[in-house]
Amino acid sequence: MNRHRLSPLPADYLEPSEKSLTVTLYQGSVAHKDPCMLGFDLVTCIELIEHLEESELEKFPEVVFGFMAPTMVVISTPNAEFNTLLPGGTVFRHPDHKFEWDRAQFQSWARGTAERYGYSVEFTGVGNPPEGMEDVGFCTQIGVFVKKYPRTSEPVQCEEPAEAAYKTVFRAVYPSLKDEKYLQNAVVCEVMYRAQIIKQSLLHHLLSEYDEHSDDPTEGKLKLQCSANCFSEDCHMLAVEKGMEPFVSGNVVYIPLRKIFSFPRVNKLCGTFEKFCRLISGKVTLSSDCSALMLNIEHENEEN
């Protein structure tokens, strides 16, 4: 089986969705009612009905339109009129097909079903015929059913079956920011990304105040260190004054947490400053009073 295709991809873990998503694969018959089928807004039946036995097809409308009663149902099925254009010359397109309807047959069945269960229906299709053969219609015909009246009560509940009508064969829970472990990882990654940008900008500003055209790499290191030490006192006073500006002290860049929290993405992920502090606690290096993120500039010295 290809159930593994329903599993999350690596990219889903790198960028978790904001909303929760659980994909459940059930095995059962569309002729049977099961509570697990209730509560859906959309039901799609793609190339399904032509595989049903006559007894199953008779029960199908009651199960889908009467019991499940979603807001929208999309049903596709082969258009028998198109078959004359297909190679092979077989009666049906697939050996498991029990029937194949022309447009008049499908539309008659669809309109009768829609009227019976309070739906409207419109018709379209996929697979255009060759030029000059437009009269045969689409290769696959599609009926789009929309419920005329919104639900005014709870969905119909079926009697408890002697045994489950549907069997759960696979379930995949996708990573979501609703899960705090994924949220924390996303916040920490965003914090470090923003912090590195701030650090680079600050160090560039410091170095720009000095002549950077020396060919001696040792001199470059000394200039960066000197710049940091000379600038730290003034920046520290500014940080105390504003509470939002980064500053350098020795070999460390201090970036106030309030500065990082002010970025829209961080703010949206956390909601409150208190939650932000809790999520990054123990995951990044903070100052002694936990008011600023600390980044070492020694690596910058080595690169310069």
PDB file of C-alpha atoms in Angstrom:
ATOM      1  CA  MET A   1       0.000   0.000   0.000  1.00  0.00           C
ATOM      2  CA  ASN A   2       1.018   3.624  -0.485  1.00  0.00           C
ATOM      3  CA  ARG A   3      -0.094   4.760   2.948  1.00  0.00           C
ATOM      4  CA  HIS A   4       3.409   6.126   3.647  1.00  0.00           C
ATOM      5  CA  ARG A   5       2.659   8.885   1.137  1.00  0.00           C
ATOM      6  CA  LEU A   6       0.302  10.361   3.720  1.00  0.00           C
ATOM      7  CA  SER A   7       3.164  10.840   6.192  1.00  0.00           C
ATOM      8  CA  PRO A   8       4.687  14.299   6.821  1.00  0.00           C
ATOM      9  CA  LEU A   9       7.623  15.297   4.628  1.00  0.00           C
ATOM     10  CA  PRO A  10      10.912  16.657   6.061  1.00  0.00           C
ATOM     11  CA  ALA A  11       9.791  20.156   5.038  1.00  0.00           C
ATOM     12  CA  ASP A  12       6.734  19.803   7.279  1.00  0.00           C
ATOM     13  CA  TYR A  13       9.051  19.461  10.276  1.00  0.00           C
ATOM     14  CA  LEU A  14      11.246  22.369   9.187  1.00  0.00           C
ATOM     15  CA  GLU A  15       8.242  24.680   8.839  1.00  0.00           C
ATOM     16  CA  PRO A  16       5.354  23.347  10.964  1.00  0.00           C
ATOM     17  CA  SER A  17       1.883  24.573  10.114  1.00  0.00           C
ATOM     18  CA  GLU A  18       0.081  26.983  12.406  1.00  0.00           C
ATOM     19  CA  LYS A  19      -2.953  24.689  12.395  1.00  0.00           C
ATOM     20  CA  SER A  20      -3.213  21.100  13.583  1.00  0.00           C
ATOM     21  CA  LEU A  21      -3.554  18.377  10.949  1.00  0.00           C
ATOM     22  CA  THR A  22      -4.195  14.677  11.439  1.00  0.00           C
ATOM     23  CA  VAL A  23      -4.637  12.466   8.371  1.00  0.00           C
ATOM     24  CA  THR A  24      -6.547   9.236   9.032  1.00  0.00           C
ATOM     25  CA  LEU A  25      -6.944   6.496   6.453  1.00  0.00           C
ATOM     26  CA  TYR A  26     -10.045   4.328   6.855  1.00  0.00           C
ATOM     27  CA  GLN A  27     -10.983   1.163   5.028  1.00  0.00           C
ATOM     28  CA  GLY A  28     -14.646   0.448   4.415  1.00  0.00           C
ATOM     29  CA  SER A  29     -17.554   0.577   1.991  1.00  0.00           C
ATOM     30  CA  VAL A  30     -19.448   3.681   0.873  1.00  0.00           C
ATOM     31  CA  ALA A  31     -22.587   1.592   1.304  1.00  0.00           C
ATOM     32  CA  HIS A  32     -22.107   1.494   5.085  1.00  0.00           C
ATOM     33  CA  LYS A  33     -22.659   4.199   7.682  1.00  0.00           C
ATOM     34  CA  ASP A  34     -20.068   4.854  10.369  1.00  0.00           C
ATOM     35  CA  PRO A  35     -19.809   7.772  12.858  1.00  0.00           C
ATOM     36  CA  CYS A  36     -16.225   8.375  11.710  1.00  0.00           C
ATOM     37  CA  MET A  37     -17.692   9.718   8.467  1.00  0.00           C
ATOM     38  CA  LEU A  38     -19.570  12.568  10.151  1.00  0.00           C
ATOM     39  CA  GLY A  39     -18.520  16.216  10.471  1.00  0.00           C
ATOM     40  CA  PHE A  40     -16.871  16.817   7.094  1.00  0.00           C
ATOM     41  CA  ASP A  41     -17.524  19.921   4.978  1.00  0.00           C
ATOM     42  CA  LEU A  42     -16.376  18.378   1.706  1.00  0.00           C
ATOM     43  CA  VAL A  43     -16.596  14.845   0.305  1.00  0.00           C
ATOM     44  CA  THR A  44     -14.888  13.921  -2.971  1.00  0.00           C
ATOM     45  CA  CYS A  45     -15.676  10.729  -4.879  1.00  0.00           C
ATOM     46  CA  ILE A  46     -13.142  10.667  -7.683  1.00  0.00           C
ATOM     47  CA  GLU A  47     -13.728   7.877 -10.230  1.00  0.00           C
ATOM     48  CA  LEU A  48     -15.567   5.877  -7.579  1.00  0.00           C
ATOM     49  CA  ILE A  49     -19.213   5.272  -8.412  1.00  0.00           C
ATOM     50  CA  GLU A  50     -18.509   3.255 -11.581  1.00  0.00           C
ATOM     51  CA  HIS A  51     -16.837   0.605  -9.385  1.00  0.00           C
ATOM     52  CA  LEU A  52     -19.980   0.063  -7.267  1.00  0.00           C
ATOM     53  CA  GLU A  53     -22.305  -2.903  -7.594  1.00  0.00           C
ATOM     54  CA  GLU A  54     -25.951  -1.993  -8.210  1.00  0.00           C
ATOM     55  CA  SER A  55     -26.887  -2.655  -4.567  1.00  0.00           C
ATOM     56  CA  GLU A  56     -24.046  -0.405  -3.366  1.00  0.00           C
ATOM     57  CA  LEU A  57     -24.942   2.358  -5.802  1.00  0.00           C
ATOM     58  CA  GLU A  58     -28.517   2.355  -4.439  1.00  0.00           C
ATOM     59  CA  LYS A  59     -27.221   2.927  -0.893  1.00  0.00           C
ATOM     60  CA  PHE A  60     -24.543   5.450  -1.889  1.00  0.00           C
ATOM     61  CA  PRO A  61     -26.753   8.611  -2.007  1.00  0.00           C
ATOM     62  CA  GLU A  62     -28.269   7.948   1.423  1.00  0.00           C
ATOM     63  CA  VAL A  63     -24.840   7.406   2.995  1.00  0.00           C
ATOM     64  CA  VAL A  64     -23.126  10.424   1.406  1.00  0.00           C
ATOM     65  CA  PHE A  65     -25.941  12.969   1.007  1.00  0.00           C
ATOM     66  CA  GLY A  66     -28.300  11.800   3.757  1.00  0.00           C
ATOM     67  CA  PHE A  67     -26.027  10.526   6.531  1.00  0.00           C
ATOM     68  CA  MET A  68     -22.774  12.424   6.008  1.00  0.00           C
ATOM     69  CA  ALA A  69     -24.572  15.505   4.589  1.00  0.00           C
ATOM     70  CA  PRO A  70     -21.492  17.648   3.911  1.00  0.00           C
ATOM     71  CA  THR A  71     -21.710  21.181   2.558  1.00  0.00           C
ATOM     72  CA  MET A  72     -20.218  20.104  -0.768  1.00  0.00           C
ATOM     73  CA  VAL A  73     -19.830  16.825  -2.673  1.00  0.00           C
ATOM     74  CA  VAL A  74     -17.706  16.425  -5.805  1.00  0.00           C
ATOM     75  CA  ILE A  75     -18.282  13.289  -7.895  1.00  0.00           C
ATOM     76  CA  SER A  76     -16.384  12.389 -11.056  1.00  0.00           C
ATOM     77  CA  THR A  77     -17.007   9.436 -13.382  1.00  0.00           C
ATOM     78  CA  PRO A  78     -16.015   8.486 -16.947  1.00  0.00           C
ATOM     79  CA  ASN A  79     -18.061   9.916 -19.774  1.00  0.00           C
ATOM     80  CA  ALA A  80     -19.050   6.933 -21.950  1.00  0.00           C
ATOM     81  CA  GLU A  81     -19.534   9.185 -24.994  1.00  0.00           C
ATOM     82  CA  PHE A  82     -15.789   9.896 -25.007  1.00  0.00           C
ATOM     83  CA  ASN A  83     -14.883   6.189 -25.217  1.00  0.00           C
ATOM     84  CA  THR A  84     -15.106   6.114 -29.012  1.00  0.00           C
ATOM     85  CA  LEU A  85     -12.020   8.361 -29.069  1.00  0.00           C
ATOM     86  CA  LEU A  86      -9.939   6.040 -26.893  1.00  0.00           C
ATOM     87  CA  PRO A  87      -7.693   3.324 -28.334  1.00  0.00           C
ATOM     88  CA  GLY A  88      -8.386  -0.337 -27.585  1.00  0.00           C
ATOM     89  CA  GLY A  89     -12.084  -0.522 -28.330  1.00  0.00           C
ATOM     90  CA  THR A  90     -13.047  -2.176 -24.999  1.00  0.00           C
ATOM     91  CA  VAL A  91     -16.571  -1.797 -23.591  1.00  0.00           C
ATOM     92  CA  PHE A  92     -15.363  -0.142 -20.372  1.00  0.00           C
ATOM     93  CA  ARG A  93     -12.155   1.717 -19.585  1.00  0.00           C
ATOM     94  CA  HIS A  94     -11.278  -0.542 -16.672  1.00  0.00           C
ATOM     95  CA  PRO A  95     -12.120  -4.214 -16.061  1.00  0.00           C
ATOM     96  CA  ASP A  96     -13.506  -3.406 -12.602  1.00  0.00           C
ATOM     97  CA  HIS A  97     -16.032  -0.853 -13.908  1.00  0.00           C
ATOM     98  CA  LYS A  98     -19.601  -2.063 -13.395  1.00  0.00           C
ATOM     99  CA  PHE A  99     -21.043   0.620 -15.685  1.00  0.00           C
ATOM    100  CA  GLU A 100     -20.090   3.816 -17.502  1.00  0.00           C
ATOM    101  CA  TRP A 101     -22.687   6.543 -17.986  1.00  0.00           C
ATOM    102  CA  ASP A 102     -23.088   9.024 -20.788  1.00  0.00           C
ATOM    103  CA  ARG A 103     -23.779  12.651 -19.870  1.00  0.00           C
ATOM    104  CA  ALA A 104     -27.562  12.299 -19.927  1.00  0.00           C
ATOM    105  CA  GLN A 105     -27.481   9.290 -17.581  1.00  0.00           C
ATOM    106  CA  PHE A 106     -25.095  10.890 -15.093  1.00  0.00           C
ATOM    107  CA  GLN A 107     -26.917  14.198 -15.068  1.00  0.00           C
ATOM    108  CA  SER A 108     -30.293  12.505 -14.594  1.00  0.00           C
ATOM    109  CA  TRP A 109     -28.957  10.517 -11.613  1.00  0.00           C
ATOM    110  CA  ALA A 110     -27.192  13.585 -10.163  1.00  0.00           C
ATOM    111  CA  ARG A 111     -30.234  15.895 -10.452  1.00  0.00           C
ATOM    112  CA  GLY A 112     -32.519  13.293  -8.893  1.00  0.00           C
ATOM    113  CA  THR A 113     -30.086  12.787  -5.992  1.00  0.00           C
ATOM    114  CA  ALA A 114     -29.635  16.533  -5.491  1.00  0.00           C
ATOM    115  CA  GLU A 115     -33.398  17.162  -5.405  1.00  0.00           C
ATOM    116  CA  ARG A 116     -33.989  14.303  -2.976  1.00  0.00           C
ATOM    117  CA  TYR A 117     -31.415  15.485  -0.418  1.00  0.00           C
ATOM    118  CA  GLY A 118     -31.625  19.282  -0.727  1.00  0.00           C
ATOM    119  CA  TYR A 119     -28.593  20.015  -2.900  1.00  0.00           C
ATOM    120  CA  SER A 120     -27.982  22.020  -6.049  1.00  0.00           C
ATOM    121  CA  VAL A 121     -25.714  20.532  -8.719  1.00  0.00           C
ATOM    122  CA  GLU A 122     -23.601  21.928 -11.540  1.00  0.00           C
ATOM    123  CA  PHE A 123     -21.681  19.983 -14.169  1.00  0.00           C
ATOM    124  CA  THR A 124     -18.182  20.329 -15.546  1.00  0.00           C
ATOM    125  CA  GLY A 125     -15.371  17.992 -16.502  1.00  0.00           C
ATOM    126  CA  VAL A 126     -11.720  17.409 -17.363  1.00  0.00           C
ATOM    127  CA  GLY A 127     -10.081  16.226 -20.562  1.00  0.00           C
ATOM    128  CA  ASN A 128     -11.149  18.236 -23.594  1.00  0.00           C
ATOM    129  CA  PRO A 129     -11.967  16.320 -26.799  1.00  0.00           C
ATOM    130  CA  PRO A 130      -9.992  16.908 -30.023  1.00  0.00           C
ATOM    131  CA  GLU A 131     -10.944  19.817 -32.238  1.00  0.00           C
ATOM    132  CA  GLY A 132     -14.043  19.001 -34.230  1.00  0.00           C
ATOM    133  CA  MET A 133     -15.217  16.355 -31.736  1.00  0.00           C
ATOM    134  CA  GLU A 134     -16.557  18.713 -29.082  1.00  0.00           C
ATOM    135  CA  ASP A 135     -19.993  17.081 -29.189  1.00  0.00           C
ATOM    136  CA  VAL A 136     -18.748  14.080 -27.163  1.00  0.00           C
ATOM    137  CA  GLY A 137     -18.029  16.235 -24.104  1.00  0.00           C
ATOM    138  CA  PHE A 138     -15.268  15.884 -21.524  1.00  0.00           C
ATOM    139  CA  CYS A 139     -13.315  12.662 -21.016  1.00  0.00           C
ATOM    140  CA  THR A 140     -14.354  12.674 -17.347  1.00  0.00           C
ATOM    141  CA  GLN A 141     -17.608  14.274 -16.230  1.00  0.00           C
ATOM    142  CA  ILE A 142     -17.920  15.959 -12.852  1.00  0.00           C
ATOM    143  CA  GLY A 143     -20.889  16.907 -10.703  1.00  0.00           C
ATOM    144  CA  VAL A 144     -20.422  19.569  -8.011  1.00  0.00           C
ATOM    145  CA  PHE A 145     -23.178  19.366  -5.365  1.00  0.00           C
ATOM    146  CA  VAL A 146     -23.737  22.178  -2.865  1.00  0.00           C
ATOM    147  CA  LYS A 147     -26.123  21.919   0.078  1.00  0.00           C
ATOM    148  CA  LYS A 148     -28.948  24.443  -0.250  1.00  0.00           C
ATOM    149  CA  TYR A 149     -29.541  24.932   3.442  1.00  0.00           C
ATOM    150  CA  PRO A 150     -26.914  24.991   6.210  1.00  0.00           C
ATOM    151  CA  ARG A 151     -27.176  22.443   8.983  1.00  0.00           C
ATOM    152  CA  THR A 152     -29.649  23.506  11.649  1.00  0.00           C
ATOM    153  CA  SER A 153     -29.125  20.522  13.919  1.00  0.00           C
ATOM    154  CA  GLU A 154     -26.609  17.869  14.841  1.00  0.00           C
ATOM    155  CA  PRO A 155     -25.764  15.311  12.130  1.00  0.00           C
ATOM    156  CA  VAL A 156     -27.849  12.163  12.088  1.00  0.00           C
ATOM    157  CA  GLN A 157     -26.379   9.469  14.319  1.00  0.00           C
ATOM    158  CA  CYS A 158     -26.424   5.878  13.128  1.00  0.00           C
ATOM    159  CA  GLU A 159     -27.137   2.884  15.280  1.00  0.00           C
ATOM    160  CA  GLU A 160     -24.071   1.351  16.882  1.00  0.00           C
ATOM    161  CA  PRO A 161     -22.995  -1.458  14.521  1.00  0.00           C
ATOM    162  CA  ALA A 162     -22.250  -4.930  15.857  1.00  0.00           C
ATOM    163  CA  GLU A 163     -18.704  -4.338  14.657  1.00  0.00           C
ATOM    164  CA  ALA A 164     -17.017  -1.228  13.281  1.00  0.00           C
ATOM    165  CA  ALA A 165     -18.094  -0.546   9.703  1.00  0.00           C
ATOM    166  CA  TYR A 166     -14.801   1.185   8.971  1.00  0.00           C
ATOM    167  CA  LYS A 167     -11.333   0.085   9.997  1.00  0.00           C
ATOM    168  CA  THR A 168      -8.551   2.561  10.772  1.00  0.00           C
ATOM    169  CA  VAL A 169      -5.505   1.425   8.809  1.00  0.00           C
ATOM    170  CA  PHE A 170      -3.206   4.457   9.171  1.00  0.00           C
ATOM    171  CA  ARG A 171      -2.985   7.773  11.006  1.00  0.00           C
ATOM    172  CA  ALA A 172      -0.421  10.535  10.552  1.00  0.00           C
ATOM    173  CA  VAL A 173      -0.155  13.530  12.901  1.00  0.00           C
ATOM    174  CA  TYR A 174       1.555  16.438  11.189  1.00  0.00           C
ATOM    175  CA  PRO A 175       3.906  18.773  13.092  1.00  0.00           C
ATOM    176  CA  SER A 176       2.077  21.887  14.198  1.00  0.00           C
ATOM    177  CA  LEU A 177       2.862  25.031  16.124  1.00  0.00           C
ATOM    178  CA  LYS A 178      -0.006  24.001  18.399  1.00  0.00           C
ATOM    179  CA  ASP A 179       2.491  21.472  19.798  1.00  0.00           C
ATOM    180  CA  GLU A 180       4.830  23.372  22.121  1.00  0.00           C
ATOM    181  CA  LYS A 181       7.938  21.393  21.184  1.00  0.00           C
ATOM    182  CA  TYR A 182       7.584  22.491  17.559  1.00  0.00           C
ATOM    183  CA  LEU A 183       6.610  26.006  18.608  1.00  0.00           C
ATOM    184  CA  GLN A 184       9.673  26.271  20.842  1.00  0.00           C
ATOM    185  CA  ASN A 185      11.961  25.112  18.063  1.00  0.00           C
ATOM    186  CA  ALA A 186      10.437  27.621  15.632  1.00  0.00           C
ATOM    187  CA  VAL A 187      10.797  30.458  18.146  1.00  0.00           C
ATOM    188  CA  VAL A 188      14.410  29.640  18.982  1.00  0.00           C
ATOM    189  CA  CYS A 189      15.339  29.408  15.286  1.00  0.00           C
ATOM    190  CA  GLU A 190      13.668  32.744  14.561  1.00  0.00           C
ATOM    191  CA  VAL A 191      15.325  34.357  17.591  1.00  0.00           C
ATOM    192  CA  MET A 192      18.807  33.199  16.562  1.00  0.00           C
ATOM    193  CA  TYR A 193      18.210  34.290  12.977  1.00  0.00           C
ATOM    194  CA  ARG A 194      17.153  37.782  14.049  1.00  0.00           C
ATOM    195  CA  ALA A 195      19.929  37.993  16.636  1.00  0.00           C
ATOM    196  CA  GLN A 196      22.617  37.151  14.069  1.00  0.00           C
ATOM    197  CA  ILE A 197      21.321  39.869  11.756  1.00  0.00           C
ATOM    198  CA  ILE A 198      21.401  42.415  14.582  1.00  0.00           C
ATOM    199  CA  LYS A 199      24.905  41.290  15.584  1.00  0.00           C
ATOM    200  CA  GLN A 200      26.263  41.563  12.038  1.00  0.00           C
ATOM    201  CA  SER A 201      24.717  45.008  11.613  1.00  0.00           C
ATOM    202  CA  LEU A 202      26.180  46.262  14.895  1.00  0.00           C
ATOM    203  CA  LEU A 203      29.689  44.945  14.218  1.00  0.00           C
ATOM    204  CA  HIS A 204      29.621  46.358  10.711  1.00  0.00           C
ATOM    205  CA  HIS A 205      28.731  49.722  12.204  1.00  0.00           C
ATOM    206  CA  LEU A 206      31.651  49.497  14.630  1.00  0.00           C
ATOM    207  CA  LEU A 207      34.174  48.529  11.983  1.00  0.00           C
ATOM    208  CA  SER A 208      32.976  51.223   9.592  1.00  0.00           C
ATOM    209  CA  GLU A 209      34.264  53.857  12.035  1.00  0.00           C
ATOM    210  CA  TYR A 210      37.825  52.673  11.447  1.00  0.00           C
ATOM    211  CA  ASP A 211      40.086  52.209   8.470  1.00  0.00           C
ATOM    212  CA  GLU A 212      39.458  48.664   7.161  1.00  0.00           C
ATOM    213  CA  HIS A 213      41.953  48.653   4.307  1.00  0.00           C
ATOM    214  CA  SER A 214      44.860  47.112   6.171  1.00  0.00           C
ATOM    215  CA  ASP A 215      46.345  43.913   4.714  1.00  0.00           C
ATOM    216  CA  ASP A 216      47.363  42.737   8.183  1.00  0.00           C
ATOM    217  CA  PRO A 217      44.663  40.339   9.518  1.00  0.00           C
ATOM    218  CA  THR A 218      46.038  40.743  13.058  1.00  0.00           C
ATOM    219  CA  GLU A 219      45.425  44.456  12.856  1.00  0.00           C
ATOM    220  CA  GLY A 220      41.844  43.772  11.760  1.00  0.00           C
ATOM    221  CA  LYS A 221      41.273  41.636  14.842  1.00  0.00           C
ATOM    222  CA  LEU A 222      42.730  44.299  17.096  1.00  0.00           C
ATOM    223  CA  LYS A 223      40.596  46.984  15.494  1.00  0.00           C
ATOM    224  CA  LEU A 224      37.416  44.976  16.014  1.00  0.00           C
ATOM    225  CA  GLN A 225      38.350  44.280  19.647  1.00  0.00           C
ATOM    226  CA  CYS A 226      39.256  47.916  20.250  1.00  0.00           C
ATOM    227  CA  SER A 227      36.079  49.065  18.577  1.00  0.00           C
ATOM    228  CA  ALA A 228      33.983  46.794  20.762  1.00  0.00           C
ATOM    229  CA  ASN A 229      35.650  47.900  23.990  1.00  0.00           C
ATOM    230  CA  CYS A 230      35.461  51.589  23.122  1.00  0.00           C
ATOM    231  CA  PHE A 231      31.863  51.417  22.002  1.00  0.00           C
ATOM    232  CA  SER A 232      30.513  49.266  24.809  1.00  0.00           C
ATOM    233  CA  GLU A 233      30.218  51.969  27.461  1.00  0.00           C
ATOM    234  CA  ASP A 234      28.260  54.401  25.287  1.00  0.00           C
ATOM    235  CA  CYS A 235      26.037  51.638  23.917  1.00  0.00           C
ATOM    236  CA  HIS A 236      25.380  50.287  27.373  1.00  0.00           C
ATOM    237  CA  MET A 237      24.156  53.691  28.507  1.00  0.00           C
ATOM    238  CA  LEU A 238      21.921  53.881  25.434  1.00  0.00           C
ATOM    239  CA  ALA A 239      20.558  50.410  26.149  1.00  0.00           C
ATOM    240  CA  VAL A 240      19.728  51.320  29.716  1.00  0.00           C
ATOM    241  CA  GLU A 241      18.065  54.486  28.461  1.00  0.00           C
ATOM    242  CA  LYS A 242      15.972  52.883  25.714  1.00  0.00           C
ATOM    243  CA  GLY A 243      15.894  49.254  26.780  1.00  0.00           C
ATOM    244  CA  MET A 244      15.781  48.158  23.137  1.00  0.00           C
ATOM    245  CA  GLU A 245      19.207  48.778  21.609  1.00  0.00           C
ATOM    246  CA  PRO A 246      21.957  46.140  21.370  1.00  0.00           C
ATOM    247  CA  PHE A 247      25.429  46.875  22.680  1.00  0.00           C
ATOM    248  CA  VAL A 248      28.880  45.306  22.927  1.00  0.00           C
ATOM    249  CA  SER A 249      30.799  44.627  26.109  1.00  0.00           C
ATOM    250  CA  GLY A 250      34.160  42.902  25.756  1.00  0.00           C
ATOM    251  CA  ASN A 251      33.734  39.982  23.364  1.00  0.00           C
ATOM    252  CA  VAL A 252      29.964  39.765  23.787  1.00  0.00           C
ATOM    253  CA  VAL A 253      27.070  41.339  21.915  1.00  0.00           C
ATOM    254  CA  TYR A 254      24.043  41.934  24.139  1.00  0.00           C
ATOM    255  CA  ILE A 255      20.672  42.075  22.391  1.00  0.00           C
ATOM    256  CA  PRO A 256      17.738  43.040  24.635  1.00  0.00           C
ATOM    257  CA  LEU A 257      14.931  40.494  24.530  1.00  0.00           C
ATOM    258  CA  ARG A 258      12.426  43.288  24.055  1.00  0.00           C
ATOM    259  CA  LYS A 259      14.218  44.157  20.810  1.00  0.00           C
ATOM    260  CA  ILE A 260      13.883  40.596  19.497  1.00  0.00           C
ATOM    261  CA  PHE A 261      10.278  40.277  20.676  1.00  0.00           C
ATOM    262  CA  SER A 262       9.401  43.421  18.693  1.00  0.00           C
ATOM    263  CA  PHE A 263       9.906  41.567  15.396  1.00  0.00           C
ATOM    264  CA  PRO A 264       6.460  40.674  13.939  1.00  0.00           C
ATOM    265  CA  ARG A 265       7.248  36.992  13.346  1.00  0.00           C
ATOM    266  CA  VAL A 266       8.507  36.448  16.906  1.00  0.00           C
ATOM    267  CA  ASN A 267       5.620  38.411  18.341  1.00  0.00           C
ATOM    268  CA  LYS A 268       3.088  36.395  16.334  1.00  0.00           C
ATOM    269  CA  LEU A 269       4.591  33.061  17.348  1.00  0.00           C
ATOM    270  CA  CYS A 270       4.649  33.849  21.069  1.00  0.00           C
ATOM    271  CA  GLY A 271       1.757  36.223  21.658  1.00  0.00           C
ATOM    272  CA  THR A 272       3.072  37.538  24.965  1.00  0.00           C
ATOM    273  CA  PHE A 273       6.516  38.558  26.184  1.00  0.00           C
ATOM    274  CA  GLU A 274       6.184  36.210  29.166  1.00  0.00           C
ATOM    275  CA  LYS A 275       5.571  33.229  26.868  1.00  0.00           C
ATOM    276  CA  PHE A 276       8.476  34.321  24.682  1.00  0.00           C
ATOM    277  CA  CYS A 277      10.836  34.326  27.680  1.00  0.00           C
ATOM    278  CA  ARG A 278       9.596  30.909  28.795  1.00  0.00           C
ATOM    279  CA  LEU A 279      10.072  29.343  25.356  1.00  0.00           C
ATOM    280  CA  ILE A 280      13.685  30.489  24.929  1.00  0.00           C
ATOM    281  CA  SER A 281      14.715  29.823  28.538  1.00  0.00           C
ATOM    282  CA  GLY A 282      17.507  27.239  28.585  1.00  0.00           C
ATOM    283  CA  LYS A 283      17.749  27.253  24.783  1.00  0.00           C
ATOM    284  CA  VAL A 284      19.842  30.408  24.305  1.00  0.00           C
ATOM    285  CA  THR A 285      22.498  32.190  26.359  1.00  0.00           C
ATOM    286  CA  LEU A 286      21.038  35.034  28.406  1.00  0.00           C
ATOM    287  CA  SER A 287      22.545  37.789  30.527  1.00  0.00           C
ATOM    288  CA  SER A 288      22.584  37.372  34.299  1.00  0.00           C
ATOM    289  CA  ASP A 289      19.353  39.334  34.671  1.00  0.00           C
ATOM    290  CA  CYS A 290      17.752  37.437  31.731  1.00  0.00           C
ATOM    291  CA  SER A 291      17.016  40.691  29.917  1.00  0.00           C
ATOM    292  CA  ALA A 292      19.302  40.206  26.923  1.00  0.00           C
ATOM    293  CA  LEU A 293      20.559  37.508  24.558  1.00  0.00           C
ATOM    294  CA  MET A 294      24.349  37.103  24.512  1.00  0.00           C
ATOM    295  CA  LEU A 295      26.364  36.325  21.362  1.00  0.00           C
ATOM    296  CA  ASN A 296      30.150  35.965  21.308  1.00  0.00           C
ATOM    297  CA  ILE A 297      32.080  37.999  18.708  1.00  0.00           C
ATOM    298  CA  GLU A 298      35.266  35.894  18.776  1.00  0.00           C
ATOM    299  CA  HIS A 299      34.211  34.129  15.582  1.00  0.00           C
ATOM    300  CA  GLU A 300      33.899  37.522  13.911  1.00  0.00           C
ATOM    301  CA  ASN A 301      37.466  38.300  14.964  1.00  0.00           C
ATOM    302  CA  GLU A 302      38.672  35.038  13.417  1.00  0.00           C
ATOM    303  CA  GLU A 303      36.865  35.735  10.144  1.00  0.00           C
ATOM    304  CA  ASN A 304      38.291  39.232   9.981  1.00  0.00           C
TER     305      ASN A 304
END
